[in-house]
């Protein structure tokens, strides 16, 4: 007896352990299978693409362009036949496309009619820190915030979204998102498609999960390392949209406004397109690509040619990041989605060909750097070993100077890095010179696990020792969990 009792106990432990492990394995296998989303070939494309209204505001007696933006609650048909409670700007879901010109002074009149405090940030904009709309600029319910600045950067497709610390994911998921187009004379002089809503179209892509009752699921799927991942895509808030193309080429301003999903955009027939602009504006020349990878927050402008009467479908395809196994599966990297059907009319108005040269970018010069600083992303919530602290300034830069930032992903999870106030130049990625889509002005760049990049940043003239700008991972769950740091720019 005395020798058999421990044996029996050991056998019981082994039996329970195998039972638990078998249970877990089954559970993990089911979760693995259910983690795959694929909508390709399944969508009816029966809804015309919603195009956000243009909103240029009014010019007051002092020549200031004043733009009223009211953050509101509402409802929207995100998926056919169901009403979903959403948030929006000047409407129930998403916001208008704000448009202003380089050289203009603008003033945003942002009124918060939402039930909680939020902020509104102008992503990609170079502007004084007090106007940036980061976590230090809360707008309480009922209050109006009126930031003003001079638009002083090249033509670009920027965007706006809330940035309250710890709450950004949810506020973006609920729909407080819009595009902000900056125009300038240089871009106007180029023969590029520029008739808004006709041959120049915003394509704001978000993934959502809506339950059968119509409620937005704001949570993250099991094992997701990127936070919320939706199982349906919306373009400008439209599910399964089509767009009627009436010209031989069409310009799409792609914005990945998903909270955590990486999109590798391409067409179902693998047709190529011209990449003409990245986050901060036009490239030196168009680059012919057949895929464009955008992590959350990134933009790309592409020009696509169509033939009369044909149709082609923009897709989000599995990103080729060299990440396999569970990490890839549970981060949505095996998923495929149809995004938007382009339907060409049987007769198309002839567009001018895409110019062979675009703009001369006055890129930051690494030779002018006054210092190199490391930002190491660790786990899912830390930069250089620390979580975001609203009361700690992590870095101080001087106006008008150039710095090199070595940004490193030390973790096994995908991250990206977004820097407020500047458009940086990617000097290299893992020591290699950047691909075409990373050669232009950028404010956000993807960092696959264990990768690193060197960025060259030139700070502008907006000095403010007391209000910081943010640098953070734009996978919003990571940002909210603390993967964000603060820097000031001083005299
Ligand atoms: Cu798109 Cu710090 O933001
Ligand atoms: Cu930003
Ligand atoms: Cu991250």
PDB file of C-alpha atoms in Angstrom, residues 225-369:
ATOM      1  CA  UNK A 225      -1.451  40.107 -30.337  1.00  0.00           C
ATOM      2  CA  UNK A 226      -2.738  43.147 -32.236  1.00  0.00           C
ATOM      3  CA  UNK A 227      -5.832  43.902 -30.178  1.00  0.00           C
ATOM      4  CA  UNK A 228      -9.201  44.135 -31.946  1.00  0.00           C
ATOM      5  CA  UNK A 229      -9.385  42.454 -35.360  1.00  0.00           C
ATOM      6  CA  UNK A 230     -12.696  42.723 -37.207  1.00  0.00           C
ATOM      7  CA  UNK A 231     -14.118  40.051 -39.477  1.00  0.00           C
ATOM      8  CA  UNK A 232     -15.618  42.516 -41.983  1.00  0.00           C
ATOM      9  CA  UNK A 233     -14.078  45.482 -43.763  1.00  0.00           C
ATOM     10  CA  UNK A 234     -15.661  48.856 -44.297  1.00  0.00           C
ATOM     11  CA  UNK A 235     -14.551  51.502 -46.766  1.00  0.00           C
ATOM     12  CA  UNK A 236     -15.629  54.994 -45.708  1.00  0.00           C
ATOM     13  CA  UNK A 237     -18.106  53.166 -43.501  1.00  0.00           C
ATOM     14  CA  UNK A 238     -19.554  51.171 -46.433  1.00  0.00           C
ATOM     15  CA  UNK A 239     -19.679  47.379 -46.430  1.00  0.00           C
ATOM     16  CA  UNK A 240     -19.095  45.558 -49.752  1.00  0.00           C
ATOM     17  CA  UNK A 241     -18.963  48.797 -51.751  1.00  0.00           C
ATOM     18  CA  UNK A 242     -18.580  49.418 -55.436  1.00  0.00           C
ATOM     19  CA  UNK A 243     -17.355  52.595 -57.076  1.00  0.00           C
ATOM     20  CA  UNK A 244     -18.287  53.652 -60.609  1.00  0.00           C
ATOM     21  CA  UNK A 245     -15.153  54.754 -62.423  1.00  0.00           C
ATOM     22  CA  UNK A 246     -15.785  57.180 -65.279  1.00  0.00           C
ATOM     23  CA  UNK A 247     -12.202  58.069 -66.228  1.00  0.00           C
ATOM     24  CA  UNK A 248      -9.317  55.990 -67.595  1.00  0.00           C
ATOM     25  CA  UNK A 249      -7.340  56.368 -64.384  1.00  0.00           C
ATOM     26  CA  UNK A 250      -8.478  56.843 -60.814  1.00  0.00           C
ATOM     27  CA  UNK A 251      -6.535  58.005 -57.762  1.00  0.00           C
ATOM     28  CA  UNK A 252      -7.229  56.212 -54.487  1.00  0.00           C
ATOM     29  CA  UNK A 253      -6.143  57.789 -51.228  1.00  0.00           C
ATOM     30  CA  UNK A 254      -5.730  54.689 -49.082  1.00  0.00           C
ATOM     31  CA  UNK A 255      -5.825  55.049 -45.302  1.00  0.00           C
ATOM     32  CA  UNK A 256      -5.484  52.105 -42.947  1.00  0.00           C
ATOM     33  CA  UNK A 257      -7.711  53.302 -40.088  1.00  0.00           C
ATOM     34  CA  UNK A 258      -8.059  49.813 -38.588  1.00  0.00           C
ATOM     35  CA  UNK A 259      -7.131  49.614 -34.911  1.00  0.00           C
ATOM     36  CA  UNK A 260      -4.625  46.784 -35.357  1.00  0.00           C
ATOM     37  CA  UNK A 261      -4.918  45.064 -38.723  1.00  0.00           C
ATOM     38  CA  UNK A 262      -2.104  45.106 -41.276  1.00  0.00           C
ATOM     39  CA  UNK A 263      -3.407  45.368 -44.848  1.00  0.00           C
ATOM     40  CA  UNK A 264      -1.442  44.362 -47.922  1.00  0.00           C
ATOM     41  CA  UNK A 265      -3.564  45.944 -50.639  1.00  0.00           C
ATOM     42  CA  UNK A 266      -3.615  44.696 -54.219  1.00  0.00           C
ATOM     43  CA  UNK A 267      -6.116  43.826 -56.933  1.00  0.00           C
ATOM     44  CA  UNK A 268      -7.803  40.468 -57.509  1.00  0.00           C
ATOM     45  CA  UNK A 269      -6.281  40.287 -61.007  1.00  0.00           C
ATOM     46  CA  UNK A 270      -2.863  41.342 -59.673  1.00  0.00           C
ATOM     47  CA  UNK A 271      -2.864  44.394 -61.925  1.00  0.00           C
ATOM     48  CA  UNK A 272      -0.155  46.898 -61.161  1.00  0.00           C
ATOM     49  CA  UNK A 273      -0.709  50.509 -60.155  1.00  0.00           C
ATOM     50  CA  UNK A 274       1.346  53.644 -59.652  1.00  0.00           C
ATOM     51  CA  UNK A 275       2.258  54.558 -56.111  1.00  0.00           C
ATOM     52  CA  UNK A 276       2.405  58.374 -56.146  1.00  0.00           C
ATOM     53  CA  UNK A 277       2.383  59.410 -52.473  1.00  0.00           C
ATOM     54  CA  UNK A 278       3.082  58.084 -49.005  1.00  0.00           C
ATOM     55  CA  UNK A 279       2.090  59.442 -45.562  1.00  0.00           C
ATOM     56  CA  UNK A 280       3.480  62.945 -45.927  1.00  0.00           C
ATOM     57  CA  UNK A 281       2.971  63.611 -49.617  1.00  0.00           C
ATOM     58  CA  UNK A 282       4.008  62.974 -53.202  1.00  0.00           C
ATOM     59  CA  UNK A 283       7.046  60.917 -54.196  1.00  0.00           C
ATOM     60  CA  UNK A 284       9.772  62.025 -56.576  1.00  0.00           C
ATOM     61  CA  UNK A 285       8.314  59.745 -59.250  1.00  0.00           C
ATOM     62  CA  UNK A 286       5.529  57.159 -59.509  1.00  0.00           C
ATOM     63  CA  UNK A 287       6.577  53.621 -58.618  1.00  0.00           C
ATOM     64  CA  UNK A 288       4.881  50.668 -60.269  1.00  0.00           C
ATOM     65  CA  UNK A 289       3.751  48.143 -57.667  1.00  0.00           C
ATOM     66  CA  UNK A 290       1.164  45.390 -57.405  1.00  0.00           C
ATOM     67  CA  UNK A 291       0.911  45.403 -53.597  1.00  0.00           C
ATOM     68  CA  UNK A 292       1.071  48.151 -51.009  1.00  0.00           C
ATOM     69  CA  UNK A 293       1.478  47.207 -47.370  1.00  0.00           C
ATOM     70  CA  UNK A 294      -0.131  49.580 -44.871  1.00  0.00           C
ATOM     71  CA  UNK A 295      -0.014  49.165 -41.111  1.00  0.00           C
ATOM     72  CA  UNK A 296      -2.469  51.110 -38.925  1.00  0.00           C
ATOM     73  CA  UNK A 297      -2.160  54.855 -39.465  1.00  0.00           C
ATOM     74  CA  UNK A 298      -0.263  54.672 -42.763  1.00  0.00           C
ATOM     75  CA  UNK A 299      -1.511  56.174 -46.043  1.00  0.00           C
ATOM     76  CA  UNK A 300      -0.657  55.666 -49.688  1.00  0.00           C
ATOM     77  CA  UNK A 301      -1.995  57.324 -52.805  1.00  0.00           C
ATOM     78  CA  UNK A 302      -2.183  55.038 -55.796  1.00  0.00           C
ATOM     79  CA  UNK A 303      -3.334  55.588 -59.373  1.00  0.00           C
ATOM     80  CA  UNK A 304      -5.046  52.673 -61.096  1.00  0.00           C
ATOM     81  CA  UNK A 305      -5.827  52.372 -64.797  1.00  0.00           C
ATOM     82  CA  UNK A 306      -9.052  50.714 -65.934  1.00  0.00           C
ATOM     83  CA  UNK A 307     -10.419  49.624 -69.323  1.00  0.00           C
ATOM     84  CA  UNK A 308     -13.987  50.427 -70.427  1.00  0.00           C
ATOM     85  CA  UNK A 309     -16.595  48.074 -69.025  1.00  0.00           C
ATOM     86  CA  UNK A 310     -14.291  46.021 -66.816  1.00  0.00           C
ATOM     87  CA  UNK A 311     -14.280  45.625 -63.074  1.00  0.00           C
ATOM     88  CA  UNK A 312     -11.544  44.878 -60.613  1.00  0.00           C
ATOM     89  CA  UNK A 313     -11.585  44.296 -56.881  1.00  0.00           C
ATOM     90  CA  UNK A 314      -9.245  45.884 -54.381  1.00  0.00           C
ATOM     91  CA  UNK A 315      -8.212  43.239 -51.881  1.00  0.00           C
ATOM     92  CA  UNK A 316      -6.503  43.031 -48.525  1.00  0.00           C
ATOM     93  CA  UNK A 317      -4.195  40.033 -48.897  1.00  0.00           C
ATOM     94  CA  UNK A 318      -1.963  38.192 -46.402  1.00  0.00           C
ATOM     95  CA  UNK A 319       1.020  40.455 -45.726  1.00  0.00           C
ATOM     96  CA  UNK A 320       4.335  38.877 -46.649  1.00  0.00           C
ATOM     97  CA  UNK A 321       6.217  39.600 -43.466  1.00  0.00           C
ATOM     98  CA  UNK A 322       7.981  36.296 -42.982  1.00  0.00           C
ATOM     99  CA  UNK A 323       5.977  35.647 -39.824  1.00  0.00           C
ATOM    100  CA  UNK A 324       4.498  32.167 -39.535  1.00  0.00           C
ATOM    101  CA  UNK A 325       2.570  29.872 -37.245  1.00  0.00           C
ATOM    102  CA  UNK A 326       0.354  30.936 -34.406  1.00  0.00           C
ATOM    103  CA  UNK A 327       1.582  34.521 -34.289  1.00  0.00           C
ATOM    104  CA  UNK A 328       0.593  35.027 -37.928  1.00  0.00           C
ATOM    105  CA  UNK A 329      -2.741  33.259 -37.614  1.00  0.00           C
ATOM    106  CA  UNK A 330      -3.861  35.091 -34.496  1.00  0.00           C
ATOM    107  CA  UNK A 331      -2.631  38.446 -35.804  1.00  0.00           C
ATOM    108  CA  UNK A 332      -4.843  38.179 -38.880  1.00  0.00           C
ATOM    109  CA  UNK A 333      -1.918  37.655 -41.239  1.00  0.00           C
ATOM    110  CA  UNK A 334      -3.610  34.716 -42.958  1.00  0.00           C
ATOM    111  CA  UNK A 335      -6.839  36.634 -43.583  1.00  0.00           C
ATOM    112  CA  UNK A 336      -8.090  37.811 -46.971  1.00  0.00           C
ATOM    113  CA  UNK A 337     -10.765  40.393 -47.661  1.00  0.00           C
ATOM    114  CA  UNK A 338     -12.420  41.906 -50.674  1.00  0.00           C
ATOM    115  CA  UNK A 339     -12.346  45.648 -50.072  1.00  0.00           C
ATOM    116  CA  UNK A 340     -13.868  47.626 -52.938  1.00  0.00           C
ATOM    117  CA  UNK A 341     -15.022  46.871 -56.463  1.00  0.00           C
ATOM    118  CA  UNK A 342     -14.047  49.381 -59.127  1.00  0.00           C
ATOM    119  CA  UNK A 343     -16.566  49.277 -61.984  1.00  0.00           C
ATOM    120  CA  UNK A 344     -15.467  51.017 -65.135  1.00  0.00           C
ATOM    121  CA  UNK A 345     -18.167  52.603 -67.297  1.00  0.00           C
ATOM    122  CA  UNK A 346     -18.485  51.385 -70.885  1.00  0.00           C
ATOM    123  CA  UNK A 347     -17.134  54.725 -72.036  1.00  0.00           C
ATOM    124  CA  UNK A 348     -14.419  56.452 -70.069  1.00  0.00           C
ATOM    125  CA  UNK A 349     -13.235  60.054 -70.196  1.00  0.00           C
ATOM    126  CA  UNK A 350      -9.556  60.065 -71.125  1.00  0.00           C
ATOM    127  CA  UNK A 351      -7.300  61.160 -68.254  1.00  0.00           C
ATOM    128  CA  UNK A 352      -3.864  62.685 -68.709  1.00  0.00           C
ATOM    129  CA  UNK A 353      -1.119  60.111 -68.156  1.00  0.00           C
ATOM    130  CA  UNK A 354       0.558  60.086 -64.730  1.00  0.00           C
ATOM    131  CA  UNK A 355       3.526  62.491 -64.879  1.00  0.00           C
ATOM    132  CA  UNK A 356       6.908  60.786 -64.969  1.00  0.00           C
ATOM    133  CA  UNK A 357       8.327  63.176 -62.395  1.00  0.00           C
ATOM    134  CA  UNK A 358       6.340  64.312 -59.389  1.00  0.00           C
ATOM    135  CA  UNK A 359       7.920  66.469 -56.679  1.00  0.00           C
ATOM    136  CA  UNK A 360      11.327  67.252 -55.259  1.00  0.00           C
ATOM    137  CA  UNK A 361      11.236  66.313 -51.578  1.00  0.00           C
ATOM    138  CA  UNK A 362      13.519  68.349 -49.346  1.00  0.00           C
ATOM    139  CA  UNK A 363      14.301  65.213 -47.334  1.00  0.00           C
ATOM    140  CA  UNK A 364      15.979  65.360 -43.897  1.00  0.00           C
ATOM    141  CA  UNK A 365      19.737  64.895 -44.303  1.00  0.00           C
ATOM    142  CA  UNK A 366      21.401  62.250 -42.093  1.00  0.00           C
ATOM    143  CA  UNK A 367      24.666  64.177 -42.421  1.00  0.00           C
ATOM    144  CA  UNK A 368      23.080  67.061 -40.488  1.00  0.00           C
ATOM    145  CA  UNK A 369      22.165  64.867 -37.509  1.00  0.00           C
TER     146      UNK A 369
END
